[in-house]
Short mmCIF file of C-alpha atoms and ligand atoms in Angstrom, two decimals:
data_model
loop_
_atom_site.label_atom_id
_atom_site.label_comp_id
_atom_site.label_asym_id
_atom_site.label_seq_id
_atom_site.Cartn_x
_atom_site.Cartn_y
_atom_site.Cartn_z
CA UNK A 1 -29.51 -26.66 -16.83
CA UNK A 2 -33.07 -28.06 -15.66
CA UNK A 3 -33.36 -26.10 -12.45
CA UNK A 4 -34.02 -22.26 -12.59
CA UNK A 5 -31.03 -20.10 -11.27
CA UNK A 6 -31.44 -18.08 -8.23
CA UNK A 7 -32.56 -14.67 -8.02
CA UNK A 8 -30.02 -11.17 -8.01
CA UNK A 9 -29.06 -9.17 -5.49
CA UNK A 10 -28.85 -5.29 -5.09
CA UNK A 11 -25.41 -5.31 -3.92
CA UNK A 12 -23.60 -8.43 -5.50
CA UNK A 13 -20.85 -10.77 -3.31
CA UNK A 14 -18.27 -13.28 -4.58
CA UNK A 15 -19.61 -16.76 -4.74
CA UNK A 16 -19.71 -19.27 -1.94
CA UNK A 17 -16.77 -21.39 -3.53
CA UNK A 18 -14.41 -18.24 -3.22
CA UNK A 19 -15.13 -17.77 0.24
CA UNK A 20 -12.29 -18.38 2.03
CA UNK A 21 -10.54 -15.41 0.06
CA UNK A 22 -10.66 -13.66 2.97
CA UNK A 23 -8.92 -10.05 4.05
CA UNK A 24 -6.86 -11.13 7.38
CA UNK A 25 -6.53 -9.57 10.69
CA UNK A 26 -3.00 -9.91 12.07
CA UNK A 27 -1.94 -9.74 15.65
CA UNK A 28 -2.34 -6.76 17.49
CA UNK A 29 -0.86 -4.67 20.31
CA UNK A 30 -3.35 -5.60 22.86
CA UNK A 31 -3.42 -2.45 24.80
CA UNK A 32 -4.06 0.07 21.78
CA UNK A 33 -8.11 -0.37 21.54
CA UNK A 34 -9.22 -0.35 18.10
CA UNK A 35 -5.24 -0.72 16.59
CA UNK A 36 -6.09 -3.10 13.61
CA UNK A 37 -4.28 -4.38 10.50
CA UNK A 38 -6.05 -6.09 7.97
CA UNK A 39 -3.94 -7.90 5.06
CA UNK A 40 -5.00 -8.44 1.42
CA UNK A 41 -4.67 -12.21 0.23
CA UNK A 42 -2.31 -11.07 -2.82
CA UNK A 43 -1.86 -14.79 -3.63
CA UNK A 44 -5.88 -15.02 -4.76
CA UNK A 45 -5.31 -12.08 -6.86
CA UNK A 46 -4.38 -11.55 -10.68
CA UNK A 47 -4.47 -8.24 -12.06
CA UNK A 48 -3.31 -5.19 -10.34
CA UNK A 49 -6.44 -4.07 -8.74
CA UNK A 50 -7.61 -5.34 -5.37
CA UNK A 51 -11.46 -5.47 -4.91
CA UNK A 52 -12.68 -3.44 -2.09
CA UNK A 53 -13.65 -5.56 -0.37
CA UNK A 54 -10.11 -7.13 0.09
CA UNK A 55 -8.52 -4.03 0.28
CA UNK A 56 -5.53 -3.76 3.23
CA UNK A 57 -6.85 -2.09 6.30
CA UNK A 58 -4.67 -0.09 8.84
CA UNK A 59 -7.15 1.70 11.21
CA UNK A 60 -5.23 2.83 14.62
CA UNK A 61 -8.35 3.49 16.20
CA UNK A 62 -11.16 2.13 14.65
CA UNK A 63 -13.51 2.62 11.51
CA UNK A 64 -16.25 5.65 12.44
CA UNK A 65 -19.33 5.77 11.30
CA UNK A 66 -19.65 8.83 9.19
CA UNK A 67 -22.43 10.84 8.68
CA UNK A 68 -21.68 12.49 5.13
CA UNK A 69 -24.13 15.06 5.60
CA UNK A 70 -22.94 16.10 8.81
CA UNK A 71 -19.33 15.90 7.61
CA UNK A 72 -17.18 18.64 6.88
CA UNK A 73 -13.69 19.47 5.18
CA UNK A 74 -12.08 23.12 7.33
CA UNK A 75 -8.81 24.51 5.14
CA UNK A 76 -7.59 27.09 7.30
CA UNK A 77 -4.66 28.63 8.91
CA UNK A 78 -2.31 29.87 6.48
CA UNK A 79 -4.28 31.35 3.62
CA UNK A 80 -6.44 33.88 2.38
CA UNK A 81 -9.86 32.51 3.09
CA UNK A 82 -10.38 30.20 5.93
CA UNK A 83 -13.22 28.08 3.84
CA UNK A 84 -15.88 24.79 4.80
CA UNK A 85 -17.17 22.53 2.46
CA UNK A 86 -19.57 20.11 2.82
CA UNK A 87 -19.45 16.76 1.09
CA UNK A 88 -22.19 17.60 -1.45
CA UNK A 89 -20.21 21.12 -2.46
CA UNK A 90 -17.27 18.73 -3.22
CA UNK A 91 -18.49 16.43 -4.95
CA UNK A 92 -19.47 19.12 -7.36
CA UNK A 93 -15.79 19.90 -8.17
CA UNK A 94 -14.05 18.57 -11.11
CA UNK A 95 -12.46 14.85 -10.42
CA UNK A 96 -9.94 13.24 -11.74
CA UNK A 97 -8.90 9.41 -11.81
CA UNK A 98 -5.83 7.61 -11.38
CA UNK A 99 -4.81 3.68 -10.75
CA UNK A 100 -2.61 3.46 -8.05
CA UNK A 101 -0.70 1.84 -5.13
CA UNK A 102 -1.02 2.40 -1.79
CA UNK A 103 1.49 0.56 0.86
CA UNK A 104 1.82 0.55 4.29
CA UNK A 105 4.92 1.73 5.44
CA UNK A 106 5.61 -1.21 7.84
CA UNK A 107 4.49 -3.96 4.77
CA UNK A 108 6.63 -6.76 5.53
CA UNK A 109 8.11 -5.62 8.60
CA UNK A 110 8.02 -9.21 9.78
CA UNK A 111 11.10 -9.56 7.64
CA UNK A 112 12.84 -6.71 8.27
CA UNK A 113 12.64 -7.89 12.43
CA UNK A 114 12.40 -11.37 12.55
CA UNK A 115 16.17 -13.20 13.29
CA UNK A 116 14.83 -16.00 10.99
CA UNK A 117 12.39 -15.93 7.83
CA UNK A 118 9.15 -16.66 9.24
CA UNK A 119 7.17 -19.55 7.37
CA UNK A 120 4.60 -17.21 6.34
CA UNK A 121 1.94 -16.71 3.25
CA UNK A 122 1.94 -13.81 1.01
CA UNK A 123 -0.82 -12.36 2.53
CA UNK A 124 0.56 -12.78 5.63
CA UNK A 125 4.09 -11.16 4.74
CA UNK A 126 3.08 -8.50 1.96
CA UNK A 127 -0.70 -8.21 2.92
CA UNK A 128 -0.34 -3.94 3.14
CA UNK A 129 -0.34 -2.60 -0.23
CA UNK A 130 -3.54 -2.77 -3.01
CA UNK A 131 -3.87 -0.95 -5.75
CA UNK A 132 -6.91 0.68 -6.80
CA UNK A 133 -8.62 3.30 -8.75
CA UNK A 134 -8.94 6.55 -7.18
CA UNK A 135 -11.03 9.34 -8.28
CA UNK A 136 -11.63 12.57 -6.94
CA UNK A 137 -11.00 16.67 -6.77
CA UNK A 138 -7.55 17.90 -7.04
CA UNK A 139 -6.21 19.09 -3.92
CA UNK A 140 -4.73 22.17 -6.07
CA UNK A 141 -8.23 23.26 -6.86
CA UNK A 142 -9.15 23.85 -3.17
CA UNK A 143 -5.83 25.48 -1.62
CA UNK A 144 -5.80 27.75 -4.88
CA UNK A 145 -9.66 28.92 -3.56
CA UNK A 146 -8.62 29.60 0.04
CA UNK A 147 -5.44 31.50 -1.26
CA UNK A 148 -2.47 29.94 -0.30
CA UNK A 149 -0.19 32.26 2.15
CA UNK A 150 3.43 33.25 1.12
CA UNK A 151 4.83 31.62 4.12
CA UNK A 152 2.44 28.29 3.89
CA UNK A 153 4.88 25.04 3.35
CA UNK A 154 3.27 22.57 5.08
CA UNK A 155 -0.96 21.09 5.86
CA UNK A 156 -1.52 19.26 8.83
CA UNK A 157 -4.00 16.75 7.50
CA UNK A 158 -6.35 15.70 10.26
CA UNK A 159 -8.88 12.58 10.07
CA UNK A 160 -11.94 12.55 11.52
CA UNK A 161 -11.70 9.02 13.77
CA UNK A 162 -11.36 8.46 17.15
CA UNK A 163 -7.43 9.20 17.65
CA UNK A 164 -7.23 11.95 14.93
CA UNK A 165 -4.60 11.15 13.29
CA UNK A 166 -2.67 13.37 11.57
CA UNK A 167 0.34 14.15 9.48
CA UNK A 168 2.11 17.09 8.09
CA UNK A 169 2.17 17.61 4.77
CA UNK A 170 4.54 19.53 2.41
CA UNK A 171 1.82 21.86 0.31
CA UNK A 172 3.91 21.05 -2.66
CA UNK A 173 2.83 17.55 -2.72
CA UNK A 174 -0.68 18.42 -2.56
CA UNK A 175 -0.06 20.93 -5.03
CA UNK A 176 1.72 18.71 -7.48
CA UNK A 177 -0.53 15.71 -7.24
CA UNK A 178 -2.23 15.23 -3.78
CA UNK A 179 -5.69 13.88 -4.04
CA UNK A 180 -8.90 14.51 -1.95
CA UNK A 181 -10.46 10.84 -2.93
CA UNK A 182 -14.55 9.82 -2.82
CA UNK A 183 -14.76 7.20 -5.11
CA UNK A 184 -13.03 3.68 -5.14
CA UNK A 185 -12.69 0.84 -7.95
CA UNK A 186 -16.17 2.75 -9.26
CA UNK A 187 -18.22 3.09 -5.94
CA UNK A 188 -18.28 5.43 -3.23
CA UNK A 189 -14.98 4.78 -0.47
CA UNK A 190 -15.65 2.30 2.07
CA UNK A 191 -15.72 3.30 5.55
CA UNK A 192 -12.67 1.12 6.36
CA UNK A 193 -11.24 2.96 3.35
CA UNK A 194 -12.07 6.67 4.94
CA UNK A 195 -15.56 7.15 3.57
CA UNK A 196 -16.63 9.76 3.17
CA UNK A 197 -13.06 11.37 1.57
CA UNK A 198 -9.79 10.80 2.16
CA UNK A 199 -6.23 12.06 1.58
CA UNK A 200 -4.81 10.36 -1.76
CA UNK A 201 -0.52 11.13 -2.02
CA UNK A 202 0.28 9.00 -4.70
CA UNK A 203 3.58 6.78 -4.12
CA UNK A 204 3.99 8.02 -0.70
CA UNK A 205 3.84 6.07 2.63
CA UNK A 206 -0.14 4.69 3.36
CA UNK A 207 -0.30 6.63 7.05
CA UNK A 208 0.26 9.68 5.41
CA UNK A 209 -2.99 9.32 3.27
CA UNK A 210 -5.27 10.36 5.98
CA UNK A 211 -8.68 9.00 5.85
CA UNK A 212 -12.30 10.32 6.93
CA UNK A 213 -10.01 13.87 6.28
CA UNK A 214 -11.08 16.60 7.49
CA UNK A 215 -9.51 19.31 8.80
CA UNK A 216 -6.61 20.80 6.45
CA UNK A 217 -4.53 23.78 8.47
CA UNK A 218 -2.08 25.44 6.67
CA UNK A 219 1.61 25.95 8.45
CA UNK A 220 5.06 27.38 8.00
CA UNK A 221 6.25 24.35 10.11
CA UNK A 222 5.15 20.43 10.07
CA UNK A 223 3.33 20.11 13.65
CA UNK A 224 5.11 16.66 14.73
CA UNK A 225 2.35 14.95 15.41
CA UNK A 226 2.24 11.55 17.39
CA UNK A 227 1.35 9.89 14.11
CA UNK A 228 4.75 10.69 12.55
CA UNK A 229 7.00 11.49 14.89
CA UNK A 230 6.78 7.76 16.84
CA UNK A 231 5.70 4.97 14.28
CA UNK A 232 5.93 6.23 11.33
CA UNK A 233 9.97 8.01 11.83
CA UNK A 234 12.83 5.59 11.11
CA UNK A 235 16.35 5.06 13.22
CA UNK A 236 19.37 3.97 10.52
CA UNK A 237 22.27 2.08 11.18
CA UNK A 238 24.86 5.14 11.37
CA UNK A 239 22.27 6.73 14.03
CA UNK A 240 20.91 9.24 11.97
CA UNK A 241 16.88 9.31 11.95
CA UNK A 242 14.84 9.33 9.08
CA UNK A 243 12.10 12.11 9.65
CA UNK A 244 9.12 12.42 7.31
CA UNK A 245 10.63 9.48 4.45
CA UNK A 246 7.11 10.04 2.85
CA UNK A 247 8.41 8.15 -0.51
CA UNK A 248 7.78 3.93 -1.16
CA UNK A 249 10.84 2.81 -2.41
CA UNK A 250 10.70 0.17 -5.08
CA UNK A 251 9.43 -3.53 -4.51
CA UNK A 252 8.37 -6.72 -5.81
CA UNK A 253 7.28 -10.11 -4.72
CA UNK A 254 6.13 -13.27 -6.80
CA UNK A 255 2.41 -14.37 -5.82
CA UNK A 256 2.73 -17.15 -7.69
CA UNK A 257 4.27 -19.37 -5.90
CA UNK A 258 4.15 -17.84 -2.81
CA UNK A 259 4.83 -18.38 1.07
CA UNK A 260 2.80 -21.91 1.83
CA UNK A 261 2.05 -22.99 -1.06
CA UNK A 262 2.60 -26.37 -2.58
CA UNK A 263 3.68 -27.15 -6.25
CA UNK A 264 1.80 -30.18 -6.48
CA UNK A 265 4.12 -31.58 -9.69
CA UNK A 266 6.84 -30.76 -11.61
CA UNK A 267 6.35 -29.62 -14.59
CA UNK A 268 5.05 -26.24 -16.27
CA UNK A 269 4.16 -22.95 -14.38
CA UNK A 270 3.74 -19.27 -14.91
CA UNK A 271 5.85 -17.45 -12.12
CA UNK A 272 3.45 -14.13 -11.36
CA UNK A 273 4.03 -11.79 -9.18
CA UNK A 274 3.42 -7.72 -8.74
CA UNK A 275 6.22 -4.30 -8.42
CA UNK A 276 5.95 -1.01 -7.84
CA UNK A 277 7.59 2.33 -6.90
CA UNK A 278 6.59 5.20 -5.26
CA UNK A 279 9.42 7.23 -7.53
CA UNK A 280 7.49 6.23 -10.71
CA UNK A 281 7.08 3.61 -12.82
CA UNK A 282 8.66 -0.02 -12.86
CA UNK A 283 11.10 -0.27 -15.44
CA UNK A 284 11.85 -4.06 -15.01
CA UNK A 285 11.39 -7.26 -13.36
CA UNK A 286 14.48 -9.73 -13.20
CA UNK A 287 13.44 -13.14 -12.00
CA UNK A 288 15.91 -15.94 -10.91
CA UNK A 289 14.77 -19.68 -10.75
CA UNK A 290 18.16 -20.86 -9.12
CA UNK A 291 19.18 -18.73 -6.04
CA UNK A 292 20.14 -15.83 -7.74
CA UNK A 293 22.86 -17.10 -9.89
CA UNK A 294 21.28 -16.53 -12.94
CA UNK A 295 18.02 -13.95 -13.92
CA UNK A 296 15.88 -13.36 -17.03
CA UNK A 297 13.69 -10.60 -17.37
CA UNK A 298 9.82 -11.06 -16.69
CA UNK A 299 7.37 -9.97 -18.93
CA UNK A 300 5.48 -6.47 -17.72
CA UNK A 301 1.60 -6.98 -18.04
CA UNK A 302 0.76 -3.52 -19.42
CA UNK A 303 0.09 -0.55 -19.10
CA UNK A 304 2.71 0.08 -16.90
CA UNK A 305 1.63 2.96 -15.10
CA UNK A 306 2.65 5.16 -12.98
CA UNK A 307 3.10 4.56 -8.88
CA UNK A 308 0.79 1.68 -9.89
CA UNK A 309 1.23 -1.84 -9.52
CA UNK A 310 2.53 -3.69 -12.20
CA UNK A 311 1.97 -7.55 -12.71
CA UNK A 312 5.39 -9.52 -14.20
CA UNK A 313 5.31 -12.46 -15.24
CA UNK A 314 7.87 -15.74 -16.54
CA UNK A 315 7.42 -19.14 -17.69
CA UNK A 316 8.88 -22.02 -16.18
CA UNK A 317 9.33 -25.65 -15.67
CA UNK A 318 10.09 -27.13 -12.10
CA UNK A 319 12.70 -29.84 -12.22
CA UNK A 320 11.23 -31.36 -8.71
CA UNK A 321 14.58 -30.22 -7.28
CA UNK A 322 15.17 -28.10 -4.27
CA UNK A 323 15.98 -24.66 -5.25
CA UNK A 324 15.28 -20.71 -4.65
CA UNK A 325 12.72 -18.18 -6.80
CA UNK A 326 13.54 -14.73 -6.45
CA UNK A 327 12.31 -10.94 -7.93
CA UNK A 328 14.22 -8.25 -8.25
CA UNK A 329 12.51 -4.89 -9.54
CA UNK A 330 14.10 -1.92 -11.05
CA UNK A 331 12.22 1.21 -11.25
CA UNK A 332 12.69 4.26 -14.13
CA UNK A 333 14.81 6.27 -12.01
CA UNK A 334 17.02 2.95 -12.63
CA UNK A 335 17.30 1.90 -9.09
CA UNK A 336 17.43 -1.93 -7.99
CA UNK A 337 15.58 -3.44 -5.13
CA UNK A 338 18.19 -4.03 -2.27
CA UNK A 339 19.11 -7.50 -0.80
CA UNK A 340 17.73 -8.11 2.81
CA UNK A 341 21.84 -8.11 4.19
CA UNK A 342 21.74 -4.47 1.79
CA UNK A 343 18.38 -3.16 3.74
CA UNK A 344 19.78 -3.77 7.60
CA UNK A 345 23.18 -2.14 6.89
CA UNK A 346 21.06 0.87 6.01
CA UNK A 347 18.41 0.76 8.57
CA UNK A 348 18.84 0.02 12.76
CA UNK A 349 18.18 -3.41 13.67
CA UNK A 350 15.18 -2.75 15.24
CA UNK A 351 13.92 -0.79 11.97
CA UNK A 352 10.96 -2.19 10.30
CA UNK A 353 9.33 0.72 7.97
CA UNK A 354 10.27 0.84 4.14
CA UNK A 355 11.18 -2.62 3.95
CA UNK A 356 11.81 -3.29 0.46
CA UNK A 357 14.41 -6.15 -0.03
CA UNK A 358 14.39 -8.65 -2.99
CA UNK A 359 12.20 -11.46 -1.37
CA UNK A 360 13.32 -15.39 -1.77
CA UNK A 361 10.75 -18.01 -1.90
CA UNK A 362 12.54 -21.92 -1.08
CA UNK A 363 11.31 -24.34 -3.15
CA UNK A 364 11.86 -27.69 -1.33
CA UNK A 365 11.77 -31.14 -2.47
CA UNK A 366 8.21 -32.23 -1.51
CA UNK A 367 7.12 -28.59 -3.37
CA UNK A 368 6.44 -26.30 -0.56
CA UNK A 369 7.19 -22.75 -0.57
CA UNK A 370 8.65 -21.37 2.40
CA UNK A 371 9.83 -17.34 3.57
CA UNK A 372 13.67 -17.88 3.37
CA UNK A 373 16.32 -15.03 3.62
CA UNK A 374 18.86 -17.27 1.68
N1 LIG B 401 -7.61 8.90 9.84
C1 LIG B 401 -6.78 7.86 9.65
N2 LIG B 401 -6.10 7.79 8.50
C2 LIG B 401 -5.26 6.78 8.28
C3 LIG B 401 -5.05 5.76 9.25
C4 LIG B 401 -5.79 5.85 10.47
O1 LIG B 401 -5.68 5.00 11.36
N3 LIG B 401 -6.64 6.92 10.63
N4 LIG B 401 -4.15 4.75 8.99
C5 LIG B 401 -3.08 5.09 8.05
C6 LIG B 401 -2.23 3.98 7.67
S1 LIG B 401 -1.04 3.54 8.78
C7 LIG B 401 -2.26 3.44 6.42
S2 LIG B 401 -1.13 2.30 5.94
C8 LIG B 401 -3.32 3.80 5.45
C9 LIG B 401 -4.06 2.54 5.05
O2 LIG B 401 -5.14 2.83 4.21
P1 LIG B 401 -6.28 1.75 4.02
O3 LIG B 401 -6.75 1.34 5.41
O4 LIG B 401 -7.33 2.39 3.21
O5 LIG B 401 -5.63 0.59 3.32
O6 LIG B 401 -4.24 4.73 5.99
C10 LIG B 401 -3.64 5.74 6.78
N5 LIG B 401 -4.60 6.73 7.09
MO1 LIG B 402 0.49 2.28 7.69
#
């Protein structure tokens, strides 16, 4: 109190003592230049939305720089009117808002692999999905002006980046709900987010919102583009292959504790974590404190929205004793999370994308937390 504070900024940052909350790169295919995954610490967070500057990154070939007034969105092919719009035309249109997930298809993939449970943090097991605020123009409002065609299912959504990725679309998602998004948590997108507009599907897979969109082209037929028809297309146990599985399934995980982390004492603490389904809202959290034999519902921080994450939470009181901490969500179509041994009979062994199995954190004796398939 008897020294003068420091001056403002225009554009405020976290302070110094919080700087090692830190988005993290994780190890990359060397030989795919500007392949990067960046993972949100969910363990630093509370609340169910990420800042922006934490926000999970998947760029497969880099963040460009984007001009917005040299940018353009093209919706042509099948319709009526071929039409352009600039950014500043769009931005004219009426927005709407809506809190959401978004999830990488391959979150947690290092589980669904790995032999043995890797002794990994939460950031570095669950680090692809955020939620956020979205706001922007209705994707309905621009395919009704260009006039869809009769024979018009599907929109090849093309970004603007380096490898331009793309993905077919059904038009009735982007008629029921599909998003063209510009603003973020209350600011403009961030270029790692797909600034200046991206794609916004809410609940489906995160490579199918396409960022720095712009090209739109209207088909009778998806166009099996690289993007979905290598990565993102699944091989199940019974040899069957699961071909545009655009839905998240439902999923938790407790943050609190989490992979790495040390209960320091026994006594009192609040076990936090966050769910969500792409098929709607969460319905419930189930929490067990001793391997699964026994489970009590968690409380649902409200509101409980929908495709949104959804913070639970339950007391407790560690008895310094060796156990497990597991969450189980269920989701309002009344569908439970699987168990890991549940997920591979479904999925080929080396299947990775849509992992959503009930996750067990080992408490040991000393009061780490360690990944454990148990
Ligand atoms: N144009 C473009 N869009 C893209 C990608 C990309 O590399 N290029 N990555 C996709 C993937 S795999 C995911 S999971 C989400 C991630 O969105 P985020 O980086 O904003 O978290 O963007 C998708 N959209
Ligand atoms: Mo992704």
């Amino acid at each position: 109190m008897r020294t003068p504070g420091r001056p403002d900024v225009g554009y405020g940052q976290p302070v110094s003592h919080e700087s090692h909350v830190q988005k993290k790169a994780q190890a990359i295919v060397p030989e795919t230049t500007g392949f990067t995954l960046w993972h949100t610490p969910l363990e630093s967070q509370r609340g169910a939305i990420t800042p922006n500057g934490l926000h999970f990154g998947v760029h497969h070939n880099g963040i460009p720089d984007i001009d917005p007034a040299k940018h353009e969105l093209v919706i042509h092919g099948l319709v009526e009117r071929p039409l352009t719009f600039s950014v500043e035309k769009l931005l004219r249109y009426p927005m709407v808002s809506r809190i959401l997930f978004l999830e990488c298809s391959g979150n947690t993939a290092a589980n669904a692999l790995s032999p043995f449970a890797r002794d990994e943090s939460c950031q570095d097991l669950y680090g692809q999905v955020s939620g956020s605020e979205w706001v922007g123009v209705p994707l309905r409002l621009l395919l009704e002006e260009a006039g869809l065609g009769a024979s018009a299912k599907w929109a090849i959504a093309e970004g603007a980046d380096g490898g331009s990725h793309a993905r077919s679309i059904p038009v009735s998602k982007l008629l029921d709900d599909g998003m063209l998004a510009f603003y973020q948590n209350g600011e403009r997108l961030r270029g790692a987010q797909g600034y200046p507009m991206r794609l916004l599907l809410p609940g489906w897979e995160g490579n199918a919102n396409v960022k720095w969109l712009h090209r739109l082209e209207l088909t009778d037929t998806p166009a099996y583009t690289k993007d979905e028809s290598g990565l993102y297309t699944e091989f199940l146990a019974n040899g069957d292959i699961a071909r545009f599985s655009f839905l998240m399934d439902v999923k938790s995980v407790i943050t609190h504790p989490s992979g790495r982390q040390m209960l320091h004492e026994k006594g009192f603490y609040e076990i936090a974590g966050l769910a969500w389904s792409g098929h709607g809202k969460v319905s419930q959290v189930e929490v067990s404190a001793d391997e699964g034999r026994t489970w009590a519902l968690a409380e649902l921080q409200g509101p409980v929205l929908d495709k949104a994450l959804t913070r639970f939470s339950i007391p407790w009181r560690w008895d310094g004793k060796p156990t497990v901490l597991l969450s189980r969500a269920t989701d309002e179509r009344g569908v439970r999370q699987p168990t890991r041994t549940q997920w591979k009979e479904r999925y080929a062994s080396h299947s990775f994308n849509h992992y959503n199995a009930v996750q067990p954190w080992r408490i040991g004796s000393d009061g780490g937390v360690e990944n454990t398939y148990a």
